């Protein structure tokens, strides 16, 4: 089939499906259910086509580029270049948007009659389409246009639930941060244009030696700020925990699973592909950013009791882990160790895919719970596993995958990241070794803390007794939502089971980049053997872990249920509460659960505890009637970085206001002075 | 014959583990000038618990019901994939990260089971357990990484096959890493000064608080799994850092020596743990992170010293 339809045509068909979906749902916005059907139908069909397109691209290993010339401008061309890296990101986008769209069919129903579904469908399809454009565009200006469509359509999705003023605020913060990021991206493209004279990525790559090193370093800093803001690295992360909770859940899944990955895509595209060769400190900086983001991301997640904010902070953590792989790849390549660099790149690509899967799974299952409970505060949940058993199962799988527990997919990408870092520790000299030790230790602590955080999240949301009366009236989510989550949970298991085969394909994708053309593999992978690191340093085999665990668990359950004391009686009784009646106040809260670990890290988190006591008799103050304890974590980024920045901008604005006197004579003199300056500078 | 060795390997940990608990209790009793119970008492306790009826909380879900099986499974799987008395059995699940993260599965379900019944004890036990194990993970991975770097493999069987003590230039690193590992051993197996395994209803208890709601068969599995975990950590500590006497090839003599030496090592470690438990007081909870960070720093120094 691929031979009959030329790939470029099929790519345009793919884009036009999302476009038709966007327009048609806008046209039928009068009727909510038709608009929902159209928007979901076209996004599902489009995602399926995208999956088919990207998989065939990766399997056939073809590259594809085509240009539509725009006659009125020399530097703006609509040019696409789809290599295997782009195809891989198309795969991630289509995979996640497929299941999010299926989920959306049922999820959107509770917005009926409240908001316009047609408008939602328009921006939703536009977002997916623009994501595809971003990862395929091969011209700076065209890329920026696609990037802007992506930012704006996602902004409108963030503020979709517009009756809540918090959402409007969150959207505004997102808009500001994304524009600050875009300014830096534009600056870096302008710098490149000044020296190369073209916005075409191919021209930039071939003429990269024309850019002097100092300018290249500036470009690096600008792109790190620009794309890092989108990816959510610390300290540019502040929009993520605000914007993700505001958006509808499947949009949060799409944003957290896919959209922030476009930042990672561009970092890989620029640093690994276009701007090579690069100095070694770029990689070191990325590795340090990765360590900080992963460790601080998970620590802030621990302090949260808003389920979506908690997940948003975990996105920051996982972007950090992805950057650990990428940073080690860049360092290895600069130190002329391309085999190890390929290993690092593989690790970061694999984690990008895995994070997209389990994070969207977690957002979707959190969304199902929020949909029933109408609150995001996990202190009001509890015992939901009895009312929503399937959602609980999906959330459990997501939690285990994100905590890197084998045999789920998260483990295998973290394993690869560990191997890249261990090789750095083993093979480099002392100064670089230190950096890799920091990175590996932050990954190790991140793993433990993420486990803690998801014990907290799963335990407080789903286990024990309900903590509010609302819980007793909830029911399992509709079928389409369960299908969306179920398939993602299945993906999480399958990409774990087939991690050997997947890493084989990832190597192929890595080798498609020009710097790895002649690189030997550092790993060998197959289905049964799993992934092997050369020199027999390490190996892991997913199918064997699966089989071993499953056989032993069935044997254990069989022996201890049906062989030993099989006539055992089980009595159902109350939980022992020291003779008291247990109510919801006897249970541990999310705040209480995380309190000890917050206190351990109090140097970083700066918690403040507020203690409000109300007494029976305000004069004697012996018998407290009620106590409210609130633990706050100080937002040090706001306090030390954004607040001073805002103050400075305010001061400058106030000062510049002085020149705007309202006096026409003064304005004419400004024109005169600037004219003279212009003349002098020309002469 | 290889199959026979594999069967011994598989059943070694669950069969021997109750014995260590008995030995440690006996030594502690001697220190306290008591007669103490027989060293086989724990086997009898397990048997007794297996044949009792159970009481399960009405608030519990399937997590509570199946957690003991999952946790026990993990200890069996890990026990079979680490070197006990023979170093030539190269298991496919013997990568050190695989071992660390499979053991994390048991921590995960243990903590969830603790929270599942909605009792205040279980919740706080889980919270404390997760705090300690989150901080212990860095030290655990790094101490194992030290020996892995010395023997340039992360497969624990290969590490135990190479006698790292002959790498005399790395002796200091290995000793530092071992001290780090020993601290983690005490933390992960809920021993002094981290936790008191023999008390109930203390404000500071960790492991016992989480399994407070269990009874009968499931309690037996939980206790047994925790004994298995102790032997797993002792095996890692003794065979990776001091791989003396371990069987290097398939011969009856080597295997018998291997098993005897391993039992002696277990006895040695149990004695140290018992002495420690009789002479040290339990630490305050917020002093424990200091100890764990000390372990981590020792391991980092060890790794830096290797090159």
Coordinates of N, CA and C in Angstrom, one line a residue, chain B residues 93-249:
Chain B
X93 N 18.0 -13.1 35.7 CA 17.5 -11.9 36.4 C 18.5 -11.5 37.5
X94 N 19.8 -11.7 37.2 CA 20.8 -11.4 38.3 C 21.4 -10.0 38.1
X95 N 20.9 -9.2 37.3 CA 21.5 -7.8 37.2 C 21.2 -7.1 38.4
X96 N 22.1 -6.3 38.9 CA 21.9 -5.7 40.2 C 20.8 -4.7 40.3
X97 N 20.6 -4.0 39.1 CA 19.4 -3.1 39.1 C 18.1 -3.8 39.1
X98 N 18.1 -5.0 38.4 CA 16.9 -5.8 38.4 C 16.6 -6.2 39.8
X99 N 17.6 -6.6 40.5 CA 17.4 -7.1 41.9 C 16.9 -6.0 42.8
X100 N 17.5 -4.8 42.7 CA 17.1 -3.7 43.5 C 15.7 -3.3 43.2
X101 N 15.3 -3.2 41.9 CA 14.0 -2.8 41.6 C 12.9 -3.8 41.8
X102 N 13.3 -5.1 41.7 CA 12.3 -6.1 42.0 C 12.0 -6.1 43.5
X103 N 13.0 -5.8 44.3 CA 12.8 -5.7 45.8 C 11.9 -4.5 46.1
X104 N 12.0 -3.5 45.2 CA 11.2 -2.3 45.4 C 9.7 -2.7 45.2
X105 N 9.4 -3.7 44.4 CA 8.0 -4.1 44.3 C 7.5 -4.5 45.6
X106 N 8.3 -5.3 46.4 CA 7.8 -5.7 47.7 C 7.6 -4.6 48.6
X107 N 8.5 -3.6 48.6 CA 8.3 -2.4 49.4 C 7.0 -1.7 49.1
X108 N 6.8 -1.6 47.8 CA 5.6 -0.9 47.3 C 4.3 -1.5 47.8
X109 N 4.2 -2.9 47.7 CA 3.0 -3.5 48.1 C 2.9 -3.6 49.6
X110 N 4.0 -3.7 50.3 CA 4.0 -3.8 51.7 C 3.4 -2.5 52.2
X111 N 3.9 -1.3 51.7 CA 3.4 -0.1 52.2 C 1.9 0.1 51.8
X112 N 1.5 -0.3 50.6 CA 0.1 -0.2 50.2 C -0.8 -1.0 51.2
X113 N -0.3 -2.2 51.5 CA -1.1 -3.1 52.3 C -1.2 -2.5 53.7
X114 N -0.2 -1.8 54.1 CA -0.2 -1.1 55.4 C -1.3 0.0 55.5
X115 N -1.5 0.7 54.3 CA -2.5 1.7 54.3 C -3.9 1.2 54.1
X116 N -4.0 0.0 53.6 CA -5.2 -0.5 53.0 C -6.3 -0.6 54.1
X117 N -6.0 -0.9 55.3 CA -7.0 -1.2 56.3 C -7.5 0.1 56.9
X118 N -6.9 1.2 56.7 CA -7.3 2.5 57.2 C -7.0 2.6 58.7
X119 N -6.1 1.8 59.2 CA -5.7 2.0 60.6 C -4.6 3.0 60.7
X120 N -4.6 3.8 61.8 CA -3.5 4.8 61.9 C -2.1 4.2 62.0
X121 N -2.0 3.0 62.6 CA -0.7 2.4 62.7 C -0.2 2.1 61.3
X122 N -1.0 1.4 60.5 CA -0.5 1.0 59.2 C -0.1 2.2 58.4
X123 N -0.9 3.3 58.4 CA -0.5 4.4 57.6 C 0.8 5.0 58.0
X124 N 1.0 5.1 59.3 CA 2.3 5.7 59.7 C 3.4 4.8 59.5
X125 N 3.2 3.5 59.7 CA 4.2 2.5 59.3 C 4.7 2.7 57.9
X126 N 3.7 2.8 57.0 CA 4.0 2.9 55.6 C 4.8 4.2 55.3
X127 N 4.3 5.3 55.9 CA 5.0 6.5 55.7 C 6.5 6.4 56.1
X128 N 6.7 5.8 57.3 CA 8.1 5.7 57.8 C 8.9 4.8 56.9
X129 N 8.3 3.7 56.5 CA 9.0 2.7 55.7 C 9.4 3.3 54.4
X130 N 8.5 4.1 53.8 CA 8.8 4.7 52.5 C 9.9 5.8 52.6
X131 N 9.8 6.5 53.7 CA 10.9 7.5 54.0 C 12.2 6.9 54.0
X132 N 12.3 5.8 54.8 CA 13.6 5.1 54.9 C 14.0 4.5 53.6
X133 N 13.1 3.8 53.0 CA 13.6 3.0 51.8 C 13.9 4.0 50.7
X134 N 13.2 5.1 50.6 CA 13.5 6.1 49.5 C 15.0 6.6 49.7
X135 N 15.4 6.8 51.0 CA 16.7 7.3 51.2 C 17.7 6.2 51.1
X136 N 17.3 5.0 51.3 CA 18.3 3.9 51.3 C 18.6 3.5 49.9
X137 N 17.7 3.8 49.0 CA 17.9 3.3 47.6 C 19.2 3.7 47.0
X138 N 19.6 5.0 47.2 CA 20.8 5.6 46.6 C 22.0 4.8 47.2
X139 N 22.0 4.6 48.5 CA 23.2 3.9 49.1 C 23.2 2.5 48.6
X140 N 22.1 1.8 48.5 CA 22.1 0.4 48.1 C 22.7 0.3 46.6
X141 N 22.1 1.1 45.7 CA 22.6 1.0 44.3 C 24.1 1.3 44.3
X142 N 24.5 2.4 45.0 CA 25.9 2.8 44.9 C 26.9 1.8 45.5
X143 N 26.5 1.1 46.6 CA 27.4 0.2 47.2 C 27.5 -1.0 46.3
X144 N 26.4 -1.5 45.7 CA 26.6 -2.6 44.7 C 27.3 -2.1 43.5
X145 N 27.2 -0.9 43.1 CA 27.9 -0.4 41.9 C 29.4 -0.4 42.2
X146 N 29.8 -0.1 43.4 CA 31.3 -0.2 43.7 C 31.9 -1.5 43.3
X147 N 31.3 -2.6 43.8 CA 31.8 -3.9 43.5 C 31.6 -4.2 42.0
X148 N 30.5 -3.7 41.5 CA 30.3 -4.0 40.0 C 31.4 -3.3 39.2
X149 N 31.8 -2.1 39.6 CA 32.9 -1.4 38.8 C 34.2 -2.1 39.0
X150 N 34.5 -2.6 40.2 CA 35.7 -3.4 40.4 C 35.8 -4.6 39.6
X151 N 34.6 -5.3 39.5 CA 34.7 -6.6 38.7 C 34.1 -6.4 37.3
X152 N 33.9 -5.1 36.9 CA 33.4 -4.7 35.6 C 32.2 -5.6 35.1
X153 N 31.3 -5.8 35.9 CA 30.0 -6.5 35.5 C 29.0 -6.2 36.6
X154 N 27.7 -6.0 36.2 CA 26.7 -5.7 37.1 C 25.9 -7.0 37.4
X155 N 26.4 -8.1 36.9 CA 25.7 -9.4 37.2 C 26.3 -9.9 38.5
X156 N 25.4 -10.1 39.5 CA 25.9 -10.5 40.8 C 26.6 -11.8 40.9
X157 N 26.2 -12.8 40.0 CA 27.0 -14.0 40.0 C 28.4 -13.8 39.5
X158 N 28.5 -13.0 38.5 CA 29.9 -12.7 38.0 C 30.7 -12.0 39.0
X159 N 30.1 -11.1 39.7 CA 30.8 -10.3 40.8 C 31.3 -11.3 41.8
X160 N 30.4 -12.3 42.2 CA 30.9 -13.2 43.3 C 31.9 -14.2 42.7
X161 N 31.9 -14.4 41.4 CA 32.9 -15.3 40.9 C 34.3 -14.8 40.8
X162 N 34.4 -13.4 40.7 CA 35.7 -12.8 40.7 C 36.0 -12.5 42.1
X163 N 37.1 -13.0 42.6 CA 37.4 -12.7 44.0 C 38.0 -11.3 44.1
X164 N 37.1 -10.3 44.5 CA 37.5 -9.0 44.4 C 38.5 -8.6 45.5
X165 N 38.6 -9.5 46.5 CA 39.6 -9.2 47.6 C 41.0 -9.3 47.1
X166 N 41.2 -10.0 45.9 CA 42.6 -10.0 45.4 C 42.9 -8.8 44.7
X167 N 41.9 -7.9 44.3 CA 42.3 -6.6 43.8 C 42.7 -5.7 44.9
X168 N 43.9 -5.9 45.4 CA 44.3 -5.2 46.6 C 44.3 -3.7 46.5
X169 N 44.5 -3.2 45.3 CA 44.5 -1.7 45.2 C 43.1 -1.1 45.4
X170 N 42.1 -2.0 45.3 CA 40.7 -1.5 45.6 C 40.2 -1.8 46.9
X171 N 41.1 -2.4 47.8 CA 40.6 -2.9 49.1 C 39.9 -1.8 49.9
X172 N 40.4 -0.6 49.9 CA 39.8 0.4 50.7 C 38.4 0.8 50.2
X173 N 38.3 0.9 48.8 CA 37.0 1.1 48.3 C 36.0 0.1 48.7
X174 N 36.4 -1.2 48.6 CA 35.5 -2.3 48.9 C 35.0 -2.2 50.4
X175 N 36.0 -1.9 51.2 CA 35.6 -1.9 52.7 C 34.7 -0.7 52.9
X176 N 35.0 0.4 52.3 CA 34.0 1.6 52.5 C 32.7 1.2 52.0
X177 N 32.6 0.6 50.8 CA 31.3 0.2 50.3 C 30.6 -0.8 51.1
X178 N 31.4 -1.7 51.8 CA 30.8 -2.7 52.6 C 30.1 -2.0 53.8
X179 N 30.9 -1.0 54.4 CA 30.3 -0.4 55.6 C 29.0 0.3 55.2
X180 N 29.0 1.0 54.0 CA 27.8 1.6 53.5 C 26.7 0.6 53.3
X181 N 27.1 -0.6 52.7 CA 26.1 -1.6 52.5 C 25.5 -2.2 53.8
X182 N 26.3 -2.3 54.8 CA 25.8 -2.8 56.1 C 24.8 -1.9 56.7
X183 N 25.0 -0.6 56.6 CA 24.0 0.3 57.1 C 22.7 0.1 56.4
X184 N 22.7 0.0 55.0 CA 21.5 -0.3 54.3 C 20.9 -1.6 54.7
X185 N 21.7 -2.6 54.9 CA 21.2 -3.9 55.3 C 20.3 -3.7 56.6
X186 N 20.8 -3.0 57.6 CA 20.1 -2.8 58.8 C 18.8 -2.1 58.5
X187 N 18.8 -1.1 57.6 CA 17.7 -0.3 57.3 C 16.6 -1.1 56.6
X188 N 17.0 -1.8 55.6 CA 16.1 -2.6 54.7 C 15.5 -3.8 55.4
X189 N 16.2 -4.4 56.3 CA 15.7 -5.5 57.0 C 15.1 -5.2 58.4
X190 N 14.8 -3.9 58.5 CA 14.2 -3.3 59.7 C 14.8 -3.8 61.0
X191 N 16.1 -3.6 61.2 CA 16.8 -4.0 62.4 C 17.2 -2.7 63.1
X192 N 17.8 -2.9 64.3 CA 18.4 -1.8 65.1 C 19.5 -1.1 64.2
X193 N 19.7 0.1 64.3 CA 19.0 1.2 65.0 C 17.8 1.8 64.3
X194 N 17.4 1.1 63.2 CA 16.3 1.7 62.4 C 14.9 1.3 63.0
X195 N 14.8 0.1 63.3 CA 13.5 -0.4 63.7 C 13.7 -1.5 64.8
X196 N 12.7 -1.7 65.6 CA 12.8 -2.8 66.6 C 11.9 -3.9 66.1
X197 N 12.5 -5.0 65.7 CA 11.7 -6.1 65.2 C 10.9 -6.9 66.2
X198 N 11.2 -6.6 67.5 CA 10.5 -7.5 68.5 C 9.4 -6.8 69.3
X199 N 9.1 -5.5 68.9 CA 8.1 -4.9 69.7 C 6.8 -4.6 68.9
X200 N 5.7 -4.5 69.6 CA 4.5 -4.1 69.0 C 4.0 -2.8 69.7
X201 N 3.2 -2.0 69.0 CA 2.6 -0.9 69.6 C 3.6 0.1 70.2
X202 N 4.7 0.2 69.7 CA 5.6 1.3 70.0 C 5.3 2.5 69.1
X203 N 5.5 3.7 69.5 CA 5.2 4.8 68.6 C 6.1 4.8 67.4
X204 N 7.2 4.2 67.5 CA 8.2 4.3 66.4 C 8.3 3.1 65.5
X205 N 7.5 2.1 65.7 CA 7.7 0.9 65.0 C 7.3 1.1 63.5
X206 N 8.0 0.4 62.6 CA 7.8 0.6 61.2 C 7.2 -0.7 60.6
X207 N 8.0 -1.8 60.5 CA 7.6 -2.9 59.8 C 6.4 -3.6 60.5
X208 N 6.5 -3.7 61.8 CA 5.4 -4.4 62.5 C 4.1 -3.6 62.5
X209 N 4.2 -2.3 62.3 CA 3.0 -1.5 62.2 C 2.3 -1.7 60.9
X210 N 3.0 -2.0 59.9 CA 2.4 -2.2 58.6 C 1.6 -3.5 58.5
X211 N 2.2 -4.5 59.2 CA 1.6 -5.9 59.1 C 0.7 -6.1 60.3
X212 N 0.3 -5.1 61.1 CA -0.5 -5.3 62.3 C -1.8 -5.9 62.1
X213 N -2.4 -5.6 60.9 CA -3.8 -6.1 60.7 C -3.8 -7.6 60.1
X214 N -2.6 -8.1 59.8 CA -2.6 -9.5 59.3 C -2.7 -10.5 60.3
X215 N -3.2 -11.7 59.9 CA -3.3 -12.8 60.9 C -3.2 -14.1 60.0
X216 N -3.1 -15.2 60.7 CA -3.1 -16.5 60.1 C -2.0 -16.6 59.0
X217 N -2.5 -17.3 57.9 CA -1.6 -17.6 56.8 C -0.9 -16.3 56.3
X218 N -1.6 -15.3 56.1 CA -1.0 -14.1 55.5 C 0.1 -13.5 56.4
X219 N -0.2 -13.5 57.7 CA 0.8 -13.0 58.6 C 2.1 -13.9 58.5
X220 N 1.8 -15.2 58.4 CA 3.0 -16.1 58.3 C 3.8 -15.8 57.1
X221 N 3.1 -15.5 56.0 CA 3.9 -15.2 54.8 C 4.6 -13.9 54.9
X222 N 4.0 -12.9 55.5 CA 4.7 -11.6 55.7 C 5.9 -11.8 56.6
X223 N 5.8 -12.5 57.7 CA 7.0 -12.7 58.6 C 8.1 -13.5 57.9
X224 N 7.6 -14.5 57.1 CA 8.6 -15.4 56.4 C 9.3 -14.5 55.4
X225 N 8.5 -13.7 54.6 CA 9.2 -12.9 53.6 C 10.2 -11.9 54.2
X226 N 9.9 -11.4 55.4 CA 10.8 -10.5 56.0 C 12.1 -11.2 56.5
X227 N 11.9 -12.5 56.9 CA 13.1 -13.3 57.2 C 13.9 -13.6 55.9
X228 N 13.2 -13.9 54.8 CA 13.9 -14.1 53.5 C 14.7 -12.9 53.1
X229 N 14.1 -11.7 53.4 CA 14.8 -10.5 53.0 C 16.1 -10.3 53.7
X230 N 16.0 -10.7 55.0 CA 17.3 -10.7 55.8 C 18.4 -11.5 55.2
X231 N 18.0 -12.8 54.9 CA 19.0 -13.7 54.3 C 19.5 -13.2 53.0
X232 N 18.6 -12.6 52.2 CA 19.0 -12.0 50.9 C 20.1 -11.0 51.1
X233 N 19.8 -10.1 52.0 CA 20.8 -9.0 52.2 C 22.1 -9.6 52.8
X234 N 22.0 -10.6 53.7 CA 23.3 -11.2 54.2 C 24.0 -11.8 53.0
X235 N 23.3 -12.5 52.1 CA 24.0 -13.2 51.0 C 24.6 -12.2 50.1
X236 N 24.0 -11.0 49.8 CA 24.6 -10.0 49.0 C 25.8 -9.5 49.7
X237 N 25.7 -9.2 51.0 CA 26.8 -8.6 51.7 C 28.0 -9.6 51.8
X238 N 27.7 -10.8 52.1 CA 28.8 -11.8 52.3 C 29.4 -12.2 51.0
X239 N 28.6 -12.5 50.0 CA 29.1 -13.1 48.7 C 29.6 -12.1 47.7
X240 N 29.2 -10.8 47.8 CA 29.7 -9.8 46.8 C 31.0 -9.2 47.4
X241 N 31.0 -9.0 48.7 CA 32.1 -8.3 49.3 C 33.2 -9.2 49.7
X242 N 32.8 -10.4 50.2 CA 33.8 -11.4 50.7 C 33.5 -12.8 50.0
X243 N 33.8 -12.9 48.7 CA 33.4 -14.1 48.0 C 34.3 -15.3 48.3
X244 N 34.7 -15.5 49.6 CA 35.6 -16.6 49.9 C 34.7 -17.9 50.1
X245 N 35.3 -19.0 49.6 CA 34.6 -20.3 49.9 C 33.4 -20.6 49.0
X246 N 33.0 -19.7 48.1 CA 31.9 -19.9 47.3 C 32.2 -20.9 46.2
X247 N 31.3 -21.8 45.9 CA 31.6 -22.8 44.9 C 31.8 -22.2 43.5
X248 N 33.0 -22.4 42.9 CA 33.3 -21.8 41.6 C 33.0 -22.8 40.5
X249 N 32.9 -24.1 40.7 CA 32.6 -25.0 39.6 C 31.7 -26.1 40.1

